[in-house]
C-alpha cells in the first residue's frame, strides 16, 4: 500500500487526478470505477479542468459507480446517479452508454446485482477504482461486518452512515436505509485501488485502514491485501498514522524505484 500525504485537499485532489489521467493516457479505453461523496469532488473538478483545458479524452472510457441508494430515482437530487451527472459526467465526453451507476429502482434486485457484476467482467474488469472512506471505515456501502469476500448486493446502512448523510436530505427520515453496493470482493478485483480521505473526521478510520488489523469491522482494511492500493490523504486525515515519517520517506525516494 502506498500512502501519500499532501498539505491540502486541493493538492490531494490534483495528485489523484494525475494518477487517473496517467492511467487514461496509458489505456484510452480504461475501465474506471467511481465513488460519490464530498471527498472525490476536488478530483472530479480537476478531471473536468483537464478535459476542458488539456483535452483529456473520456470517449473510450467505461465507468462503473460503486453504489446507489435503494428507492431513489436518478432524477432525485440525492441519488448517486444525479450526483455523478452533475459533478462529472455532463462536463466530460464520456459516452452515456458506457456509464454504469447501479439503479436504485429495480424489482429483482438479486438478478440486477448479478447483472452488474457480469457487466464489470464483460468490460474486462475495473482498471482503476476511486474510493472514499466512511467514518466507520467503510468503502462503498460495505458497512462494518460486511464479508471481505462480498459481491454486489443490497445492504442495510448503519445509523451512523444515515446520520452522516442526513445533512443532504430535507428530513432525517428521508435518508434511505438500504443501498446497492459493490462488495469488498468486487472492489478488491480492481487492478488498482485509489482511496482518498481528507479532514480530521477521517483520521481514525484512516489509521485503522492503513495500520490496524485486517477486519470486516473496518472494510477498508481489506486494501492491505491488495497488490496495488494507493491512499492519498491530506494532513488532517493522516494525523493519527504512527508511521507517517516512513510513508513520506518512501514517497521522497520514489524516483529511485522508477515511479
Ligand atoms: C458514503 C459513500 C462512500 C463514501 C462515504 C464518505 O457512505 N457510499 O462511497 O466514501 O460516503 O463520504 P464523504 O466523501 O462525503 O465523506
Short mmCIF file of C-alpha atoms and ligand atoms in Angstrom, two decimals:
data_model
loop_
_atom_site.label_atom_id
_atom_site.label_comp_id
_atom_site.label_asym_id
_atom_site.label_seq_id
_atom_site.Cartn_x
_atom_site.Cartn_y
_atom_site.Cartn_z
CA UNK A 1 0.00 0.00 0.00
CA UNK A 2 1.35 3.41 -0.97
CA UNK A 3 0.42 6.23 1.40
CA UNK A 4 0.80 9.76 0.03
CA UNK A 5 0.21 12.76 2.28
CA UNK A 6 -0.44 16.21 0.84
CA UNK A 7 -0.74 19.50 2.70
CA UNK A 8 -4.18 20.42 1.43
CA UNK A 9 -7.37 18.97 -0.04
CA UNK A 10 -6.60 20.68 -3.37
CA UNK A 11 -3.16 19.06 -3.58
CA UNK A 12 -4.64 15.68 -2.64
CA UNK A 13 -7.21 16.07 -5.43
CA UNK A 14 -4.60 17.11 -8.01
CA UNK A 15 -2.35 14.16 -7.14
CA UNK A 16 -5.32 11.79 -7.58
CA UNK A 17 -6.26 13.43 -10.90
CA UNK A 18 -2.70 12.93 -12.16
CA UNK A 19 -2.95 9.21 -11.40
CA UNK A 20 -6.32 8.91 -13.18
CA UNK A 21 -5.13 10.94 -16.20
CA UNK A 22 -1.93 8.92 -16.46
CA UNK A 23 -3.95 5.68 -16.46
CA UNK A 24 -6.26 7.07 -19.17
CA UNK A 25 -3.34 8.11 -21.35
CA UNK A 26 -1.74 4.68 -20.98
CA UNK A 27 -5.07 2.95 -21.75
CA UNK A 28 -7.64 5.17 -23.52
CA UNK A 29 -10.38 2.53 -23.05
CA UNK A 30 -9.79 2.47 -19.30
CA UNK A 31 -12.45 0.93 -17.09
CA UNK A 32 -12.76 3.46 -14.30
CA UNK A 33 -14.54 2.80 -11.00
CA UNK A 34 -16.03 5.92 -9.44
CA UNK A 35 -17.19 6.99 -5.99
CA UNK A 36 -19.57 9.65 -4.68
CA UNK A 37 -19.40 11.80 -1.55
CA UNK A 38 -17.70 15.08 -0.80
CA UNK A 39 -14.19 13.62 -0.93
CA UNK A 40 -13.80 12.99 -4.69
CA UNK A 41 -15.38 16.33 -5.73
CA UNK A 42 -11.96 18.02 -6.00
CA UNK A 43 -10.68 15.13 -8.12
CA UNK A 44 -13.71 15.41 -10.44
CA UNK A 45 -13.24 19.16 -10.64
CA UNK A 46 -9.63 18.68 -11.72
CA UNK A 47 -10.55 15.97 -14.27
CA UNK A 48 -13.14 18.34 -15.78
CA UNK A 49 -10.49 21.06 -15.99
CA UNK A 50 -8.06 18.64 -17.66
CA UNK A 51 -10.76 17.64 -20.15
CA UNK A 52 -11.64 21.24 -20.98
CA UNK A 53 -8.15 22.75 -21.00
CA UNK A 54 -5.88 19.86 -21.88
CA UNK A 55 -8.17 17.68 -23.98
CA UNK A 56 -8.20 14.71 -21.58
CA UNK A 57 -10.34 12.29 -23.57
CA UNK A 58 -13.05 10.16 -21.94
CA UNK A 59 -14.65 8.98 -25.20
CA UNK A 60 -13.42 5.39 -24.88
CA UNK A 61 -13.63 5.16 -21.09
CA UNK A 62 -16.21 2.96 -19.33
CA UNK A 63 -17.25 3.94 -15.80
CA UNK A 64 -18.77 1.86 -13.00
CA UNK A 65 -20.04 3.52 -9.86
CA UNK A 66 -19.73 1.81 -6.52
CA UNK A 67 -23.19 2.23 -5.10
CA UNK A 68 -26.65 3.79 -5.07
CA UNK A 69 -29.45 4.30 -2.56
CA UNK A 70 -32.30 1.86 -2.91
CA UNK A 71 -35.56 3.57 -3.80
CA UNK A 72 -34.18 6.81 -5.23
CA UNK A 73 -34.76 7.53 -8.94
CA UNK A 74 -31.82 9.02 -10.91
CA UNK A 75 -33.74 12.32 -11.03
CA UNK A 76 -33.67 12.62 -7.22
CA UNK A 77 -31.12 15.24 -6.23
CA UNK A 78 -29.62 12.97 -3.56
CA UNK A 79 -29.30 9.93 -5.79
CA UNK A 80 -25.77 9.00 -6.72
CA UNK A 81 -26.77 8.92 -10.41
CA UNK A 82 -27.79 12.58 -10.14
CA UNK A 83 -24.60 13.41 -8.22
CA UNK A 84 -22.42 11.86 -10.92
CA UNK A 85 -24.27 13.58 -13.78
CA UNK A 86 -23.97 16.97 -12.16
CA UNK A 87 -20.49 16.72 -10.75
CA UNK A 88 -18.72 14.86 -13.56
CA UNK A 89 -20.47 13.18 -16.47
CA UNK A 90 -22.20 16.16 -18.05
CA UNK A 91 -18.93 18.11 -18.10
CA UNK A 92 -16.80 15.49 -19.90
CA UNK A 93 -17.11 13.45 -23.12
CA UNK A 94 -17.84 10.04 -21.59
CA UNK A 95 -20.38 8.14 -23.72
CA UNK A 96 -23.74 7.71 -21.94
CA UNK A 97 -23.88 4.03 -22.95
CA UNK A 98 -20.55 3.48 -21.19
CA UNK A 99 -21.73 4.84 -17.84
CA UNK A 100 -22.87 2.37 -15.19
CA UNK A 101 -24.40 3.53 -11.91
CA UNK A 102 -26.38 0.89 -10.01
CA UNK A 103 -30.11 1.52 -10.32
CA UNK A 104 -31.99 2.11 -7.08
CA UNK A 105 -35.31 1.23 -8.66
CA UNK A 106 -35.04 -2.37 -9.84
CA UNK A 107 -37.60 -5.02 -8.96
CA UNK A 108 -35.46 -8.14 -8.97
CA UNK A 109 -32.51 -6.76 -7.02
CA UNK A 110 -30.60 -10.04 -6.83
CA UNK A 111 -30.72 -10.59 -10.58
CA UNK A 112 -29.76 -6.95 -11.10
CA UNK A 113 -26.71 -7.22 -8.79
CA UNK A 114 -25.58 -10.35 -10.66
CA UNK A 115 -26.01 -8.47 -13.95
CA UNK A 116 -23.92 -5.54 -12.64
CA UNK A 117 -21.09 -7.92 -11.78
CA UNK A 118 -21.36 -9.51 -15.24
CA UNK A 119 -21.13 -6.12 -16.92
CA UNK A 120 -17.93 -5.33 -14.99
CA UNK A 121 -16.47 -8.66 -16.12
CA UNK A 122 -17.66 -8.10 -19.72
CA UNK A 123 -15.88 -4.73 -19.75
CA UNK A 124 -12.69 -6.56 -18.82
CA UNK A 125 -12.71 -5.75 -15.10
CA UNK A 126 -12.08 -2.42 -13.39
CA UNK A 127 -8.62 -0.97 -14.10
CA UNK A 128 -8.66 1.84 -11.56
CA UNK A 129 -11.17 2.17 -8.72
CA UNK A 130 -11.59 5.51 -6.94
CA UNK A 131 -12.70 5.14 -3.31
CA UNK A 132 -13.58 7.30 -0.33
CA UNK A 133 -13.93 6.06 3.23
CA UNK A 134 -16.77 6.41 5.74
CA UNK A 135 -16.09 7.46 9.34
CA UNK A 136 -16.63 3.85 10.39
CA UNK A 137 -14.04 2.64 7.88
CA UNK A 138 -16.45 1.50 5.19
CA UNK A 139 -15.70 1.52 1.47
CA UNK A 140 -18.61 1.99 -0.95
CA UNK A 141 -21.51 0.98 1.34
CA UNK A 142 -19.76 -2.04 2.83
CA UNK A 143 -20.62 -1.34 6.43
CA UNK A 144 -18.81 -2.98 9.38
CA UNK A 145 -19.42 -6.71 9.35
CA UNK A 146 -19.62 -6.98 5.56
CA UNK A 147 -17.79 -10.05 4.33
CA UNK A 148 -14.41 -9.16 2.90
CA UNK A 149 -15.37 -11.51 0.03
CA UNK A 150 -18.76 -9.84 -0.55
CA UNK A 151 -20.11 -9.09 -4.03
CA UNK A 152 -22.60 -6.54 -5.36
CA UNK A 153 -25.72 -6.73 -3.18
CA UNK A 154 -28.27 -4.86 -1.06
CA UNK A 155 -27.10 -3.67 2.36
CA UNK A 156 -28.74 -2.01 5.36
CA UNK A 157 -26.98 1.24 6.20
CA UNK A 158 -25.76 1.87 9.75
CA UNK A 159 -27.39 4.60 11.79
CA UNK A 160 -24.03 6.43 11.73
CA UNK A 161 -23.96 6.49 7.92
CA UNK A 162 -27.60 7.58 7.80
CA UNK A 163 -26.75 10.41 10.23
CA UNK A 164 -23.69 11.41 8.19
CA UNK A 165 -25.84 11.67 5.08
CA UNK A 166 -28.84 13.33 6.75
CA UNK A 167 -27.36 16.77 6.02
CA UNK A 168 -28.14 16.27 2.34
CA UNK A 169 -31.82 15.47 2.87
CA UNK A 170 -34.70 17.71 3.94
CA UNK A 171 -35.58 15.47 6.90
CA UNK A 172 -33.50 12.73 8.59
CA UNK A 173 -36.32 10.23 7.94
CA UNK A 174 -35.92 10.84 4.18
CA UNK A 175 -32.46 9.22 4.14
CA UNK A 176 -32.78 5.76 2.57
CA UNK A 177 -31.97 2.84 4.85
CA UNK A 178 -30.83 0.49 2.11
CA UNK A 179 -28.36 0.68 -0.74
CA UNK A 180 -26.96 -1.40 -3.58
CA UNK A 181 -23.20 -1.60 -3.34
CA UNK A 182 -20.30 -3.35 -4.98
CA UNK A 183 -18.88 -5.81 -2.47
CA UNK A 184 -15.44 -5.71 -0.90
CA UNK A 185 -14.55 -8.73 -3.04
CA UNK A 186 -15.70 -6.85 -6.17
CA UNK A 187 -13.58 -3.82 -5.25
CA UNK A 188 -10.57 -5.99 -4.45
CA UNK A 189 -10.60 -7.29 -8.04
CA UNK A 190 -9.92 -3.81 -9.44
CA UNK A 191 -6.35 -3.72 -10.72
CA UNK A 192 -5.53 -0.51 -8.88
CA UNK A 193 -7.44 0.99 -5.94
CA UNK A 194 -7.10 4.70 -5.25
CA UNK A 195 -8.55 5.75 -1.89
CA UNK A 196 -8.85 9.41 -0.92
CA UNK A 197 -9.55 10.84 2.53
CA UNK A 198 -9.41 14.33 3.94
CA UNK A 199 -10.27 16.14 7.15
CA UNK A 200 -9.98 15.29 10.85
CA UNK A 201 -13.20 13.25 10.95
CA UNK A 202 -11.49 10.58 8.81
CA UNK A 203 -8.22 10.34 10.80
CA UNK A 204 -9.35 7.43 12.97
CA UNK A 205 -10.73 5.41 10.04
CA UNK A 206 -7.58 6.07 8.02
CA UNK A 207 -5.32 4.86 10.86
CA UNK A 208 -7.42 1.68 11.10
CA UNK A 209 -7.34 1.20 7.32
CA UNK A 210 -3.56 1.60 6.99
CA UNK A 211 -2.18 0.32 10.30
CA UNK A 212 -4.93 -1.64 12.02
CA UNK A 213 -5.66 -5.34 11.71
CA UNK A 214 -7.46 -6.59 8.61
CA UNK A 215 -11.03 -6.97 9.75
CA UNK A 216 -14.57 -6.96 8.44
CA UNK A 217 -15.24 -4.31 11.10
CA UNK A 218 -13.20 -1.84 9.01
CA UNK A 219 -13.93 -2.97 5.48
CA UNK A 220 -11.34 -0.58 4.00
CA UNK A 221 -8.64 -2.58 5.83
CA UNK A 222 -9.04 -5.30 3.17
CA UNK A 223 -6.97 -2.99 0.96
CA UNK A 224 -3.90 -4.08 2.96
CA UNK A 225 -4.21 -7.31 0.96
CA UNK A 226 -4.49 -5.51 -2.38
CA UNK A 227 -1.45 -5.74 -4.69
CA UNK A 228 -1.80 -2.12 -5.84
CA UNK A 229 -3.52 0.24 -3.44
CA UNK A 230 -2.73 3.95 -3.25
CA UNK A 231 -4.04 6.03 -0.34
CA UNK A 232 -3.89 9.80 -0.77
CA UNK A 233 -4.56 11.93 2.29
CA UNK A 234 -4.48 15.50 3.45
CA UNK A 235 -2.56 16.29 6.66
CA UNK A 236 -5.64 16.18 8.90
CA UNK A 237 -6.72 12.73 7.72
CA UNK A 238 -3.14 11.46 8.18
CA UNK A 239 -2.82 12.84 11.73
CA UNK A 240 -3.29 9.50 13.54
CA UNK A 241 -0.84 7.44 11.47
CA UNK A 242 2.07 6.11 13.51
CA UNK A 243 4.44 5.54 10.61
CA UNK A 244 3.81 8.79 8.79
CA UNK A 245 7.55 9.61 8.59
CA UNK A 246 8.25 6.34 6.84
CA UNK A 247 5.45 6.80 4.28
CA UNK A 248 6.85 10.23 3.48
CA UNK A 249 10.36 8.82 3.23
CA UNK A 250 9.10 6.23 0.73
CA UNK A 251 7.39 8.98 -1.28
CA UNK A 252 10.53 11.18 -1.29
CA UNK A 253 12.58 8.26 -2.58
CA UNK A 254 10.07 7.07 -5.17
CA UNK A 255 12.11 8.20 -8.19
CA UNK A 256 14.80 5.65 -7.34
CA UNK A 257 12.18 2.95 -7.85
CA UNK A 258 11.25 4.48 -11.20
CA UNK A 259 7.77 5.64 -10.09
C1 LIG B 1 -20.86 7.16 1.51
C2 LIG B 1 -20.44 6.52 0.20
C3 LIG B 1 -18.96 6.18 0.19
C4 LIG B 1 -18.17 7.41 0.62
C5 LIG B 1 -18.58 7.85 2.00
C6 LIG B 1 -17.80 9.05 2.50
O1 LIG B 1 -21.02 6.24 2.51
N1 LIG B 1 -21.19 5.33 -0.09
O2 LIG B 1 -18.58 5.74 -1.09
O3 LIG B 1 -16.79 7.10 0.58
O4 LIG B 1 -19.96 8.17 1.95
O5 LIG B 1 -18.35 10.23 2.01
P1 LIG B 1 -17.65 11.63 2.07
O6 LIG B 1 -16.61 11.62 0.99
O7 LIG B 1 -18.74 12.64 1.79
O8 LIG B 1 -17.07 11.77 3.42
#
